[in-house]
Amino acid sequence: MAHLVHVVVATPAHSTVGGPLSYWSEASLPAGALVRVPLGRREVCGVVWDPPEGEAAQPDPAQLRPVGAVLDGLPPLSATWRQLVTFAAGYYQRSLGEVALAALPPQLRELDAAQLARRLQRTPVAPEVATVAAAPELTDDQSRALAAIAAEPGPFLLFGATGSGKTEVYQRAVQALLERDPQAQALVLVPEINLTPQLQARFEDRFGTSAVVALHSGMTNPQRLKSWIAAHLGRARIVLGTRMAVFASLPRLGLIVVDEEHDPSYKQHEGARYSARDLAVYRARTEGAKVVLGSATPSLESWQACERGRYRCLEMPKRIGAGELPRVRLVNMNNQPRGTVFSAPLLAALSERVARGEQALVFLNRRGYAPVLACNACDWKSECSHCSAYRVFHKVDRTLRCHHCGFTERVPRACPHCGNVDIAPLGRGTERLEEQLGELLAEVRRPDGEPVRIARMDADSTRLKGALEHQLAQVHAGEVDVLVGTQMVTKGHDFRRITLVAAVNPDGALYSSDFRAPERLFGLLMQAAGRGGRDAARAAASEMWVQTFSPEHPLFAALKKHDYAAFAGQQLNERRQAAMPPFAYQALLRADARTQEIAQAFLQAAAEAAPGLDGSGHVVLYAPVPLTVQRVANVERAQLLLESGSRPALQAFLAAWQPVLQGLRVRGLIRWAIDVDPLLI
């Protein structure tokens, strides 16, 4: 007997095939089963899906192609997992198959039934989970937070100062879950790969290595498949991962933790442009699980959700062990000599810390030696020939490197335009700061009489495998006196010896055209400040120095008091008056084309086809504009902003707009995409 089955497969972006395809099978297949099916001339992996609602006539099985093979070694993907995928595809305006198949490990999509069976034979059975390491005594704040998590449904926003012990709350909440239900599973999300090993080590120390698996794009395909299978079979009790892990198959999910929930890294910027934080909240609701969002500087969306009573705010304002947050000192750079990089007071403070055997952190969110190399004779600059951006000068390997497309060349001996040999760097990156500090602190001596030891930590210095772990170990062991780094050193690291943190040039975000720039800057500075004074014995002397040309800015007034609530209130008031998110809802239509004119012509045609789709008139479309960096890898980029005071109205408009966009044919258009709830405008 032939059985009709509906299967979702990874269809090309913007194809008119967005839902399940029909096949026939000799056996009845449950929804969620993994299968191999023919698609064109290929055989691809697919997921058996629920029948579409309101399907009228049943197709003739004789006109359908048969299912190739069933991967029956794995149990079907659950109904709640399929619901998560369906919601994400609809809300973020992508095809069902694109989201569903992208959520599966790449290697799983390539295996046949026999290969999968061999892999499953090598998957060990998980032993019983036991708490291994001794847990520290809880503070009053931690105890109150855990009691609320145990007694209330949530969602919870764990609003805790840096060093207040949020990770211990996460671990105790996981421990309580596993004690109540030994088969339960927990999902812990972190914003970036470089934070995963550190947190994974802490969870493995507490629960044992067999209970914890990692899931992120930095793993090899076999490693990702092994972790995914362990989670899907319920053998892994705790899954730690980056944003992609929000789609992990966890049949007994009871708790989701989103650490540093404010971090923009939770937003995907390619393919289905989803927010893992928002999907975590949705998934917890549909799975009947609890969700804890943790941050010292919550996103304004989460803060507003607490004010409106949608989230339960759990405050932990005190550091563990009577530690104090660093005292913030502002240096008015208007009073410093022109071109000053390190003010005299800051240099004196750095020298004093080194002489006392303490550590300092210097923060600048720009890697490389200098952002531009320029000729003083003809105004030539190191522009990228493929992007509307400058190539960054990297002195370590004497290259000019574009951080957008990767185009790299050796530094020329003379100006390519006029032959002048006097070409010089403009501006500063972490490489140059490291070099200048080495010169400025050359005469400073440590307590043992040895010279100062300076290290740099950024995406360049940690590129090689194991480099990040090695550098972190050096800092923790006290083998580094001054650490220079980008934002990667400000997140989540427990540096016990750092007593001084310095932000050298943070002003760029204060007057940015991006309305979210102040929020991101405040979060970065607060996180950076939190790296200092984590050891109670040194906390009283810890400081954060901020060099700024705008010391009167309200952001710095709130920073000096470590008063996130005051900053959030001021920002939310401005956004309310301007009708900006979270008081409005936005989407972007982005277009990539061979020329800027073609990209904007597509967007203009899309806007002209929009009237009538929104009968209520609740959606506003703005004029197409180029992106800030409008050309990347010889592709011109433009975008059109949509805005509405109603999320349902915006969603209804986008759904009605999709077939219109798919029907537009513009020669030279490379691709287009809709970005719902964009973070970068």
XYZ file of C-alpha atoms in Angstrom:
681
model
C 0.000 0.000 0.000
C 1.335 3.453 -0.926
C 1.342 6.050 1.814
C 1.394 9.766 1.090
C 4.124 11.584 3.050
C 5.028 15.259 3.238
C 8.751 16.027 3.388
C 10.587 19.310 3.853
C 13.908 19.643 2.048
C 16.438 22.450 1.744
C 15.059 24.392 -1.210
C 16.984 27.285 -2.805
C 16.511 30.692 -1.196
C 13.480 32.583 -2.533
C 12.205 29.614 -4.539
C 8.448 29.330 -4.796
C 8.731 25.934 -3.080
C 8.654 26.933 0.557
C 6.615 24.169 2.170
C 6.662 20.349 2.272
C 6.878 18.295 -0.925
C 4.756 15.199 -1.509
C 6.241 11.701 -1.907
C 4.941 8.178 -1.489
C 6.254 5.509 0.839
C 5.619 1.806 1.166
C 5.479 2.165 4.947
C 3.635 4.716 7.042
C 6.203 7.244 8.322
C 5.767 9.362 11.449
C 6.209 13.128 11.326
C 9.760 14.036 12.285
C 11.376 10.982 10.675
C 14.568 11.576 8.704
C 14.530 10.317 5.117
C 16.475 10.444 1.865
C 14.342 11.625 -1.049
C 14.915 12.470 -4.720
C 14.990 16.167 -5.587
C 15.680 16.862 -9.234
C 18.666 14.702 -10.145
C 19.945 14.492 -6.592
C 18.999 12.549 -3.500
C 18.827 14.786 -0.442
C 18.054 14.568 3.251
C 14.554 15.580 4.314
C 12.290 15.591 7.361
C 8.817 14.062 7.262
C 6.416 16.858 8.190
C 2.867 17.230 9.362
C 0.270 17.413 6.544
C -0.476 21.006 5.487
C -3.680 22.373 6.963
C -6.692 22.497 4.691
C -5.154 20.291 2.007
C -7.933 19.508 -0.465
C -7.410 16.815 -3.104
C -4.967 14.012 -2.366
C -2.378 13.658 -5.166
C -2.217 10.406 -7.109
C 0.651 8.272 -5.687
C 1.461 7.179 -9.238
C 2.445 10.771 -10.034
C 4.730 11.049 -6.998
C 8.327 9.964 -6.548
C 9.073 7.433 -3.813
C 11.011 8.035 -0.613
C 14.522 6.729 -1.189
C 15.464 5.528 2.289
C 14.446 6.002 5.898
C 17.078 6.850 8.522
C 15.251 4.728 11.063
C 18.203 4.488 13.433
C 17.182 7.802 14.978
C 13.862 8.530 16.673
C 11.704 11.182 14.960
C 12.247 14.852 15.693
C 9.661 15.955 18.217
C 6.485 17.909 17.580
C 7.794 20.837 19.674
C 11.005 20.922 17.618
C 8.965 21.044 14.426
C 6.834 23.797 15.958
C 9.981 25.811 16.725
C 11.189 25.449 13.124
C 7.752 26.362 11.733
C 7.603 29.493 13.883
C 11.159 30.560 13.006
C 10.568 30.067 9.278
C 7.341 32.065 9.353
C 8.508 34.887 11.616
C 11.875 35.409 9.895
C 10.403 34.960 6.403
C 12.395 31.938 5.231
C 11.356 28.629 3.712
C 10.476 25.781 6.070
C 13.047 23.407 4.590
C 15.830 25.968 4.722
C 15.436 26.403 8.487
C 14.757 22.729 9.249
C 17.725 21.321 7.334
C 20.128 24.061 8.439
C 19.303 23.068 12.029
C 20.676 19.560 11.403
C 24.417 18.757 11.492
C 26.000 18.986 8.022
C 27.334 15.429 8.216
C 23.910 14.024 9.140
C 22.482 15.493 5.948
C 25.001 13.462 3.910
C 24.719 10.039 5.596
C 22.725 7.135 4.260
C 20.981 4.598 6.532
C 23.952 2.201 6.668
C 26.466 4.949 7.456
C 24.215 6.325 10.192
C 23.843 2.863 11.728
C 27.647 2.537 11.961
C 27.892 5.946 13.620
C 25.218 5.058 16.166
C 27.092 1.902 17.152
C 30.002 4.120 18.246
C 27.792 6.360 20.414
C 28.293 5.464 24.090
C 25.454 5.180 26.560
C 25.493 8.057 29.013
C 26.076 7.163 32.665
C 24.078 8.585 35.505
C 24.778 12.281 36.151
C 26.303 13.132 39.480
C 27.504 16.414 40.891
C 31.286 16.093 40.949
C 32.800 19.277 42.309
C 31.924 20.831 45.632
C 29.629 23.807 45.208
C 30.479 27.099 46.913
C 28.219 28.583 49.538
C 25.475 30.733 48.057
C 25.064 34.435 48.693
C 21.691 35.819 49.751
C 21.143 37.235 46.255
C 21.867 33.871 44.657
C 19.572 32.046 47.071
C 16.690 34.430 46.369
C 17.184 34.097 42.612
C 17.202 30.290 42.755
C 14.125 30.216 44.978
C 12.238 32.360 42.450
C 13.368 30.181 39.523
C 12.151 27.096 41.371
C 8.794 28.574 42.380
C 7.736 30.689 39.403
C 7.213 29.982 35.677
C 9.328 32.838 34.264
C 10.760 33.917 31.861
C 13.480 35.256 34.144
C 15.968 38.061 33.612
C 18.930 37.472 35.934
C 20.187 41.042 36.285
C 23.472 40.555 38.109
C 26.539 42.741 38.411
C 29.749 41.379 36.893
C 31.245 39.033 39.467
C 27.945 38.514 41.308
C 27.910 34.776 40.594
C 25.449 34.361 37.729
C 27.236 31.222 36.502
C 26.741 29.573 39.894
C 23.021 30.321 39.646
C 22.949 28.690 36.213
C 24.707 25.605 37.539
C 22.499 25.303 40.614
C 19.372 25.679 38.468
C 20.637 22.885 36.189
C 21.511 20.759 39.229
C 18.037 21.220 40.704
C 16.467 20.235 37.371
C 18.517 17.034 37.100
C 17.794 16.095 40.711
C 14.049 16.426 40.085
C 14.211 14.527 36.803
C 17.346 12.442 36.046
C 16.323 12.280 32.358
C 15.854 16.038 31.926
C 18.081 18.154 29.698
C 19.352 21.725 29.895
C 20.506 24.056 27.121
C 23.061 26.769 27.953
C 23.713 29.377 25.250
C 26.767 31.633 25.099
C 27.284 34.456 22.585
C 30.673 33.491 21.150
C 32.763 30.387 20.521
C 35.717 31.690 22.547
C 33.563 31.697 25.707
C 32.472 28.072 25.256
C 35.631 26.208 26.465
C 35.812 28.228 29.676
C 32.158 27.669 30.588
C 32.282 24.056 29.418
C 35.175 23.381 31.793
C 33.192 24.763 34.720
C 30.150 22.635 33.896
C 32.294 19.523 33.387
C 33.984 20.101 36.751
C 30.549 20.255 38.353
C 28.646 17.545 36.471
C 31.295 15.355 34.834
C 32.549 15.259 31.256
C 30.081 12.620 30.068
C 27.039 14.753 30.899
C 28.088 17.839 28.930
C 28.471 18.335 25.179
C 29.314 21.445 23.154
C 27.631 22.520 19.928
C 29.034 25.370 17.843
C 30.397 26.105 14.361
C 34.021 25.934 15.503
C 33.728 22.150 15.861
C 34.487 19.690 13.069
C 31.536 18.083 11.304
C 32.093 14.692 13.035
C 32.242 16.446 16.430
C 29.020 18.330 15.735
C 27.263 15.156 14.646
C 28.410 13.286 17.758
C 27.152 16.066 20.066
C 23.860 16.391 18.175
C 23.164 12.640 18.337
C 23.963 12.584 22.069
C 21.476 15.418 22.621
C 18.821 13.942 20.316
C 18.972 10.539 22.017
C 18.791 12.159 25.457
C 22.255 10.890 26.415
C 23.669 14.396 26.842
C 22.076 16.096 29.817
C 23.635 19.536 29.270
C 24.268 21.146 25.886
C 26.482 24.251 25.744
C 26.542 26.159 22.510
C 26.335 29.341 20.506
C 23.227 30.644 18.746
C 22.935 27.622 16.419
C 22.361 25.376 19.454
C 18.918 26.915 20.012
C 17.720 24.476 17.305
C 19.343 21.413 18.916
C 17.004 18.440 19.275
C 16.455 17.989 23.025
C 13.512 15.671 23.731
C 13.540 16.212 27.525
C 14.325 19.927 27.630
C 13.555 21.463 31.013
C 15.730 24.588 31.233
C 17.294 27.108 28.833
C 19.969 29.562 29.963
C 21.003 32.483 27.724
C 24.206 33.943 29.158
C 25.041 37.572 28.243
C 21.596 37.795 26.651
C 22.246 41.368 25.467
C 25.052 40.307 23.122
C 24.400 41.058 19.417
C 26.147 37.781 18.504
C 22.863 35.983 19.225
C 21.511 37.515 16.012
C 22.236 35.543 12.838
C 23.222 37.775 9.904
C 23.165 35.249 7.051
C 20.448 32.924 5.761
C 17.568 32.830 8.230
C 18.343 35.963 10.241
C 16.980 34.725 13.563
C 17.585 35.878 17.120
C 18.607 32.904 19.263
C 17.650 34.783 22.429
C 14.105 35.418 21.225
C 13.741 31.861 19.926
C 14.957 30.558 23.294
C 12.085 32.369 25.029
C 9.601 31.016 22.459
C 10.983 27.491 22.707
C 10.833 27.453 26.492
C 7.156 28.419 26.350
C 6.237 25.708 23.844
C 8.339 23.011 25.581
C 7.032 23.833 29.060
C 10.614 24.610 30.104
C 11.991 27.513 32.099
C 14.267 30.127 30.550
C 16.811 32.324 32.334
C 18.327 35.309 30.510
C 21.434 36.571 32.269
C 23.299 39.863 31.933
C 24.864 42.737 33.842
C 23.670 45.047 31.040
C 20.424 43.587 29.653
C 19.128 44.453 26.216
C 16.589 47.252 26.303
C 14.018 44.819 24.893
C 14.444 42.501 27.888
C 14.534 45.406 30.333
C 11.278 46.759 28.944
C 9.759 43.260 29.123
C 10.493 43.310 32.863
C 8.938 46.749 33.250
C 5.796 45.499 31.514
C 5.635 42.370 33.663
C 6.345 39.897 30.846
C 9.654 38.825 32.434
C 10.512 38.392 36.103
C 13.610 40.433 37.008
C 15.944 38.780 39.536
C 18.498 41.290 40.799
C 21.963 40.425 42.104
C 23.668 43.803 42.623
C 26.482 42.640 44.930
C 29.733 40.989 43.978
C 30.777 37.768 45.657
C 33.232 38.000 48.536
C 32.657 41.670 49.348
C 34.269 42.655 46.046
C 33.554 46.127 44.737
C 33.009 47.350 41.208
C 35.921 49.481 39.940
C 35.836 53.217 40.513
C 35.345 54.935 37.145
C 37.666 57.832 36.300
C 37.093 60.000 33.227
C 39.977 61.709 31.450
C 38.921 64.785 29.476
C 41.009 64.443 26.331
C 40.206 68.039 25.354
C 42.716 69.036 28.029
C 45.462 66.754 26.671
C 48.057 67.707 24.008
C 46.884 67.128 20.449
C 47.459 63.554 19.272
C 47.761 62.101 22.773
C 46.999 58.377 22.870
C 47.695 57.639 26.531
C 47.185 60.560 28.869
C 49.840 61.207 31.492
C 47.554 60.273 34.432
C 46.646 56.957 32.782
C 50.290 56.134 32.057
C 51.173 56.881 35.671
C 48.356 54.609 36.874
C 49.482 51.799 34.555
C 53.075 52.127 35.755
C 51.956 52.027 39.378
C 49.964 48.814 38.870
C 52.841 47.063 37.124
C 55.266 48.127 39.860
C 52.904 46.609 42.469
C 52.710 43.298 40.609
C 49.096 43.811 39.523
C 47.566 43.419 36.063
C 45.915 45.972 33.767
C 43.600 45.661 30.780
C 43.642 48.177 27.903
C 40.581 47.955 25.679
C 40.226 49.189 22.080
C 37.635 47.654 19.798
C 39.757 47.825 16.634
C 42.293 45.195 15.646
C 45.302 45.618 13.386
C 48.043 48.217 13.581
C 46.146 51.079 11.959
C 42.815 51.306 10.124
C 44.367 53.179 7.169
C 47.753 53.547 5.478
C 48.082 56.912 3.662
C 50.445 58.898 1.446
C 51.261 62.413 2.649
C 51.974 63.645 -0.899
C 48.992 62.640 -3.018
C 46.305 61.622 -0.466
C 46.404 57.966 -1.552
C 44.841 55.678 1.077
C 44.791 51.922 1.410
C 41.347 51.444 -0.096
C 40.171 47.938 -0.903
C 39.720 47.447 -4.643
C 36.760 45.161 -3.998
C 34.961 47.045 -1.186
C 34.039 50.599 -0.297
C 36.280 50.347 2.760
C 39.927 50.735 3.698
C 42.320 47.846 4.109
C 43.748 47.668 7.608
C 47.498 47.822 8.105
C 48.842 44.796 10.007
C 52.430 45.429 10.987
C 53.104 41.930 12.323
C 53.073 40.391 8.845
C 53.430 43.671 6.864
C 50.090 43.298 5.085
C 47.141 45.424 4.104
C 44.049 43.338 4.868
C 40.381 44.040 4.172
C 38.283 42.925 7.124
C 35.183 42.723 4.907
C 36.246 40.526 1.965
C 39.622 39.262 3.159
C 41.626 40.732 0.236
C 45.249 40.933 1.388
C 48.414 42.404 -0.157
C 51.906 43.122 1.053
C 52.519 46.706 2.164
C 53.964 48.632 -0.808
C 57.458 50.062 -0.516
C 56.189 53.376 -1.917
C 52.887 55.035 -2.750
C 51.268 53.113 -5.672
C 50.071 56.423 -7.168
C 52.975 58.864 -6.904
C 55.939 56.774 -5.764
C 56.417 58.698 -2.526
C 58.148 56.510 0.074
C 56.628 58.539 2.931
C 53.488 56.491 3.547
C 52.326 56.336 7.130
C 49.602 54.733 9.275
C 46.570 56.774 10.314
C 44.669 55.910 13.477
C 45.341 53.052 15.861
C 44.462 49.431 16.372
C 45.416 46.957 19.084
C 48.741 46.136 17.378
C 49.826 49.756 17.512
C 48.626 50.170 21.103
C 50.678 47.152 22.115
C 53.777 48.631 20.442
C 53.280 52.105 21.945
C 52.740 50.733 25.428
C 55.943 48.757 25.098
C 57.793 52.007 24.343
C 56.042 54.117 26.982
C 56.470 51.548 29.764
C 59.989 50.451 28.769
C 61.519 51.832 31.969
C 58.859 50.414 34.293
C 59.903 47.418 36.372
C 57.917 44.705 38.059
C 58.465 43.921 41.762
C 61.103 41.317 40.761
C 63.006 43.910 38.727
C 62.024 42.416 35.379
C 60.584 44.587 32.543
C 56.852 44.833 31.924
C 55.206 41.989 30.001
C 52.584 43.123 27.476
C 50.304 40.791 25.514
C 47.636 41.334 22.868
C 44.415 39.339 22.522
C 42.253 39.842 19.437
C 40.990 37.897 16.433
C 44.462 38.028 14.842
C 46.521 36.848 17.819
C 44.105 34.003 18.615
C 43.577 32.739 15.071
C 45.612 29.529 15.463
C 44.098 26.518 17.202
C 44.784 26.582 20.934
C 46.117 30.157 20.879
C 43.201 31.609 22.856
C 43.428 28.989 25.590
C 47.210 29.501 25.827
C 46.895 33.280 26.163
C 44.122 33.019 28.750
C 46.233 30.605 30.775
C 49.121 33.097 30.710
C 46.883 35.890 32.006
C 45.409 33.732 34.767
C 48.888 32.571 35.792
C 50.078 36.170 36.196
C 52.538 35.933 33.291
C 51.068 39.081 31.663
C 51.192 42.534 33.235
C 49.240 44.572 30.646
C 46.711 42.916 28.362
C 45.693 44.836 25.226
C 42.581 43.573 23.471
C 39.339 44.063 21.608
C 35.864 43.304 22.903
C 36.697 39.585 23.107
C 38.604 40.241 26.373
C 35.660 42.035 27.999
C 33.175 39.133 28.042
C 32.868 36.482 30.698
C 36.538 36.095 31.670
C 37.322 35.813 35.380
C 40.644 37.675 35.578
C 41.457 37.699 39.309
C 44.589 39.882 39.190
C 43.347 42.789 37.052
C 42.913 45.987 39.053
C 42.908 48.587 36.262
C 40.853 48.666 33.079
C 41.315 51.426 30.488
C 39.109 52.309 27.518
C 41.329 54.326 25.195
C 38.986 55.683 22.525
C 35.283 54.847 23.053
C 33.751 58.044 21.637
C 32.983 56.776 18.144
C 29.695 55.177 19.219
C 28.339 58.220 21.075
C 27.198 60.074 17.965
C 26.733 57.185 15.560
C 23.846 57.108 13.103
C 22.984 53.691 14.559
C 20.492 54.325 17.370
C 21.683 51.160 19.143
C 25.337 52.279 19.304
C 25.094 53.889 22.796
C 23.448 50.736 24.165
C 26.245 48.554 22.780
C 28.942 50.952 24.029
C 27.521 51.096 27.553
C 27.334 47.316 27.648
C 30.925 46.971 26.430
C 32.262 49.480 28.959
C 30.334 47.904 31.828
C 31.544 44.448 30.803
C 35.113 45.745 30.485
C 34.899 47.382 33.907
C 33.699 44.071 35.284
C 37.041 42.416 34.470
C 38.649 44.523 37.218
C 38.440 44.086 40.978
C 37.148 40.516 40.922
C 39.508 39.551 43.753
C 38.092 40.994 46.977
C 41.616 41.560 48.345
C 42.345 43.943 45.477
C 38.827 45.254 44.776
C 39.078 48.439 46.818
C 41.960 49.694 44.685
C 40.458 48.727 41.301
C 39.714 51.435 38.758
C 38.372 51.906 35.260
C 39.829 54.768 33.231
C 37.895 56.157 30.272
C 39.570 58.651 27.930
C 36.895 60.719 26.203
C 36.320 64.025 24.444
C 32.723 64.065 25.761
C 32.972 63.575 29.538
C 29.624 65.353 30.045
C 27.680 62.739 28.036
C 24.863 61.101 30.084
C 26.268 57.670 29.250
C 29.399 58.377 31.274
C 27.405 59.799 34.171
C 25.566 56.472 34.436
C 28.802 54.520 33.939
C 30.514 56.305 36.849
C 27.738 55.090 39.151
C 27.493 51.650 37.491
C 23.836 52.587 37.152
C 22.417 50.534 34.324
C 18.835 51.359 35.352
C 19.437 55.098 34.885
C 21.044 54.556 31.490
C 18.253 52.223 30.355
C 15.588 54.684 31.507
C 17.188 57.538 29.585
C 17.594 55.425 26.434
C 14.053 54.041 26.577
C 12.670 57.544 26.998
C 14.527 58.697 23.869
C 13.338 55.679 21.917
C 9.749 56.172 23.067
C 9.795 59.774 21.855
C 11.302 58.741 18.509
C 9.009 55.686 18.129
C 12.014 53.387 17.813
C 12.367 49.742 18.978
C 11.279 48.380 21.386
C 8.349 50.808 20.909
C 8.139 49.965 17.201
C 8.948 46.976 15.034
C 11.275 46.981 12.075
C 12.332 44.877 9.118
C 14.829 45.435 6.332
C 14.688 44.372 2.718
C 18.308 44.023 1.611
C 19.429 43.699 -1.993
C 22.820 42.727 -3.446
C 23.500 43.485 -7.096
C 26.232 44.168 -9.625
C 25.625 47.916 -9.399
C 24.091 50.197 -6.801
C 21.522 51.346 -9.375
C 20.282 47.785 -9.919
C 20.043 47.118 -6.178
C 18.047 50.282 -5.568
C 15.874 49.674 -8.643
C 14.811 46.326 -7.185
C 14.023 47.908 -3.825
C 12.089 50.727 -5.491
C 10.068 48.247 -7.551
C 9.342 46.278 -4.386
C 8.148 49.443 -2.634
C 5.946 50.431 -5.556
C 4.305 46.993 -5.508
C 3.543 47.284 -1.797
C 0.421 49.524 -1.769
C -2.675 47.419 -1.206
C -0.820 44.717 0.726
C -1.307 46.615 3.968
C -4.929 47.620 4.014
C -4.643 49.109 7.491
C -1.778 51.422 6.560
C 0.159 50.437 9.693
C 3.435 49.729 7.841
C 5.706 52.557 6.698
C 8.265 51.995 3.926
C 11.244 54.333 3.696
C 13.290 55.160 0.585
C 16.030 52.732 -0.478
C 19.554 53.700 0.626
C 23.031 52.153 0.301
C 24.469 50.296 3.270
C 27.171 52.061 5.278
C 29.731 49.836 3.583
C 27.907 49.701 0.300
C 30.295 47.516 -1.711
C 31.776 44.235 -0.413
C 33.650 41.774 -2.627
C 32.527 43.729 -5.723
C 28.874 43.380 -4.772
C 26.820 46.546 -4.267
C 24.443 46.522 -1.303
C 21.331 48.567 -0.544
C 18.409 48.292 1.832
C 14.866 49.484 2.454
C 13.529 49.967 5.970
C 10.006 48.992 7.025
C 8.515 50.112 10.318
C 5.280 49.540 12.172
C 3.817 50.086 15.608
C 2.203 46.657 15.382
C 4.173 43.416 15.142
C 1.192 41.433 13.724
C 0.633 44.123 11.077
C 4.295 43.984 10.032
C 4.257 40.179 9.910
C 1.071 40.122 7.825
C 2.565 42.642 5.419
C 5.803 40.683 5.008
C 3.939 37.432 4.368
C 1.821 39.110 1.659
C 4.925 40.772 0.206
C 6.891 37.529 -0.230
C 5.241 36.346 -3.480
C 5.537 39.870 -4.882
C 9.275 39.903 -4.203
C 9.721 36.424 -5.662
C 7.969 37.569 -8.826
C 10.192 40.588 -9.381
C 12.821 39.972 -12.028
C 15.647 42.506 -12.243
C 18.653 41.733 -14.436
C 21.881 41.940 -12.465
C 20.250 41.307 -9.082
C 22.339 38.766 -7.162
C 20.178 38.126 -4.107
C 17.726 39.704 -1.726
C 16.784 38.959 1.865
C 14.363 40.102 4.542
C 15.812 40.816 7.983
C 13.158 40.922 10.728
C 14.091 42.759 13.949
C 17.448 43.893 12.500
C 20.253 44.973 14.808
C 22.284 46.827 12.191
C 20.519 49.510 10.146
